[in-house]
């Protein structure tokens, strides 16, 4: 992998990471992975992959997200170059969000993960039930 510079919170601008390593605690790559693997980021990017959306449209579409969390997520995704914010000077001001080319590239990978979760949730739920039952039996036998 080529040497690159990364700017991440907690790192001085231009921190050099000759070999990005997501397993290294101090590598900015891990911070990026944390952000793009966050459930709110995945959901926001997935919705924006359908087209430009206003803030309240995102809030309505993503059940359970607070206004504060949505704002923070959008700001982080915009800072990372994955989302673009467009302000239209109307009365009242209209703000909409869309994915950038970089965000669309990431979205192709995220869609596979979302599709897998939707297809395999029943199998995961069955595994969880079986695990919980085994643990219950072990607790009863020990107790």
GROMACS .gro file of C-alpha atoms in nm, residues 17-139:
model
  123
   17UNK     CA    1   0.077   0.632   0.827
   18UNK     CA    2   0.312   0.442   0.593
   19UNK     CA    3   0.105   0.123   0.612
   20UNK     CA    4  -0.257   0.187   0.712
   21UNK     CA    5  -0.348  -0.088   0.958
   22UNK     CA    6  -0.702  -0.104   1.092
   23UNK     CA    7  -0.579  -0.331   1.373
   24UNK     CA    8  -0.337  -0.068   1.508
   25UNK     CA    9  -0.497   0.134   1.789
   26UNK     CA   10  -0.337   0.459   1.673
   27UNK     CA   11  -0.405   0.432   1.299
   28UNK     CA   12  -0.662   0.682   1.161
   29UNK     CA   13  -0.794   0.406   0.935
   30UNK     CA   14  -0.965   0.259   1.241
   31UNK     CA   15  -1.150   0.586   1.302
   32UNK     CA   16  -1.278   0.580   0.946
   33UNK     CA   17  -1.388   0.218   0.981
   34UNK     CA   18  -1.566   0.306   1.307
   35UNK     CA   19  -1.758   0.579   1.127
   36UNK     CA   20  -1.857   0.387   0.815
   37UNK     CA   21  -1.953   0.078   1.017
   38UNK     CA   22  -2.175   0.282   1.252
   39UNK     CA   23  -2.542   0.189   1.216
   40UNK     CA   24  -2.657   0.548   1.168
   41UNK     CA   25  -2.398   0.613   0.897
   42UNK     CA   26  -2.499   0.296   0.715
   43UNK     CA   27  -2.867   0.389   0.730
   44UNK     CA   28  -2.812   0.753   0.629
   45UNK     CA   29  -2.595   0.655   0.333
   46UNK     CA   30  -2.844   0.388   0.229
   47UNK     CA   31  -3.129   0.639   0.222
   48UNK     CA   32  -2.918   0.898   0.040
   49UNK     CA   33  -2.828   0.632  -0.215
   50UNK     CA   34  -3.190   0.658  -0.332
   51UNK     CA   35  -3.139   1.027  -0.414
   52UNK     CA   36  -3.113   1.372  -0.259
   53UNK     CA   37  -3.312   1.405   0.065
   54UNK     CA   38  -3.389   1.690   0.303
   55UNK     CA   39  -3.307   1.662   0.673
   56UNK     CA   40  -3.666   1.597   0.786
   57UNK     CA   41  -3.707   1.336   0.512
   58UNK     CA   42  -3.405   1.150   0.652
   59UNK     CA   43  -3.543   1.180   1.005
   60UNK     CA   44  -3.881   1.039   0.900
   61UNK     CA   45  -3.725   0.755   0.698
   62UNK     CA   46  -3.479   0.637   0.967
   63UNK     CA   47  -3.683   0.519   1.263
   64UNK     CA   48  -3.534   0.582   1.606
   65UNK     CA   49  -3.269   0.837   1.511
   66UNK     CA   50  -3.273   1.157   1.714
   67UNK     CA   51  -3.236   1.497   1.554
   68UNK     CA   52  -2.904   1.543   1.736
   69UNK     CA   53  -2.765   1.207   1.618
   70UNK     CA   54  -2.879   1.269   1.261
   71UNK     CA   55  -2.709   1.611   1.264
   72UNK     CA   56  -2.386   1.464   1.404
   73UNK     CA   57  -2.388   1.177   1.156
   74UNK     CA   58  -2.448   1.405   0.858
   75UNK     CA   59  -2.174   1.644   0.972
   76UNK     CA   60  -1.926   1.356   1.009
   77UNK     CA   61  -2.016   1.206   0.672
   78UNK     CA   62  -1.985   1.549   0.509
   79UNK     CA   63  -1.644   1.601   0.670
   80UNK     CA   64  -1.531   1.261   0.539
   81UNK     CA   65  -1.635   1.357   0.186
   82UNK     CA   66  -1.912   1.097   0.167
   83UNK     CA   67  -2.208   1.336   0.174
   84UNK     CA   68  -2.264   1.682   0.029
   85UNK     CA   69  -2.492   1.940   0.193
   86UNK     CA   70  -2.676   2.182  -0.036
   87UNK     CA   71  -2.839   2.498   0.100
   88UNK     CA   72  -3.102   2.661  -0.119
   89UNK     CA   73  -3.176   3.025  -0.026
   90UNK     CA   74  -3.554   3.002  -0.008
   91UNK     CA   75  -3.790   3.115   0.267
   92UNK     CA   76  -3.744   2.917   0.482
   93UNK     CA   77  -3.397   2.800   0.381
   94UNK     CA   78  -3.399   2.452   0.227
   95UNK     CA   79  -3.115   2.211   0.312
   96UNK     CA   80  -3.073   1.878   0.135
   97UNK     CA   81  -2.813   1.603   0.140
   98UNK     CA   82  -2.679   1.366  -0.124
   99UNK     CA   83  -2.397   1.117  -0.157
  100UNK     CA   84  -2.073   1.220  -0.327
  101UNK     CA   85  -1.888   0.996  -0.574
  102UNK     CA   86  -1.685   0.865  -0.280
  103UNK     CA   87  -2.006   0.799  -0.085
  104UNK     CA   88  -2.158   0.614  -0.382
  105UNK     CA   89  -1.848   0.396  -0.402
  106UNK     CA   90  -1.883   0.305  -0.033
  107UNK     CA   91  -2.257   0.254  -0.074
  108UNK     CA   92  -2.203  -0.034  -0.317
  109UNK     CA   93  -2.027  -0.224  -0.038
  110UNK     CA   94  -2.277  -0.121   0.230
  111UNK     CA   95  -2.573  -0.237   0.022
  112UNK     CA   96  -2.427  -0.589   0.018
  113UNK     CA   97  -2.404  -0.581   0.396
  114UNK     CA   98  -2.760  -0.448   0.435
  115UNK     CA   99  -2.894  -0.706   0.188
  116UNK     CA  100  -2.715  -0.985   0.378
  117UNK     CA  101  -2.864  -0.864   0.710
  118UNK     CA  102  -3.215  -0.858   0.564
  119UNK     CA  103  -3.176  -1.202   0.403
  120UNK     CA  104  -3.009  -1.375   0.699
  121UNK     CA  105  -3.186  -1.222   1.000
  122UNK     CA  106  -3.399  -1.535   1.047
  123UNK     CA  107  -3.089  -1.756   1.064
  124UNK     CA  108  -2.926  -1.517   1.312
  125UNK     CA  109  -3.242  -1.509   1.525
  126UNK     CA  110  -3.248  -1.891   1.529
  127UNK     CA  111  -2.882  -1.901   1.634
  128UNK     CA  112  -2.953  -1.651   1.912
  129UNK     CA  113  -3.248  -1.855   2.039
  130UNK     CA  114  -3.041  -2.176   2.037
  131UNK     CA  115  -2.755  -2.003   2.220
  132UNK     CA  116  -2.988  -1.853   2.482
  133UNK     CA  117  -3.148  -2.195   2.539
  134UNK     CA  118  -2.805  -2.362   2.586
  135UNK     CA  119  -2.702  -2.090   2.830
  136UNK     CA  120  -3.031  -2.128   3.023
  137UNK     CA  121  -2.978  -2.504   3.052
  138UNK     CA  122  -2.616  -2.459   3.166
  139UNK     CA  123  -2.723  -2.206   3.429
   0.00000   0.00000   0.00000
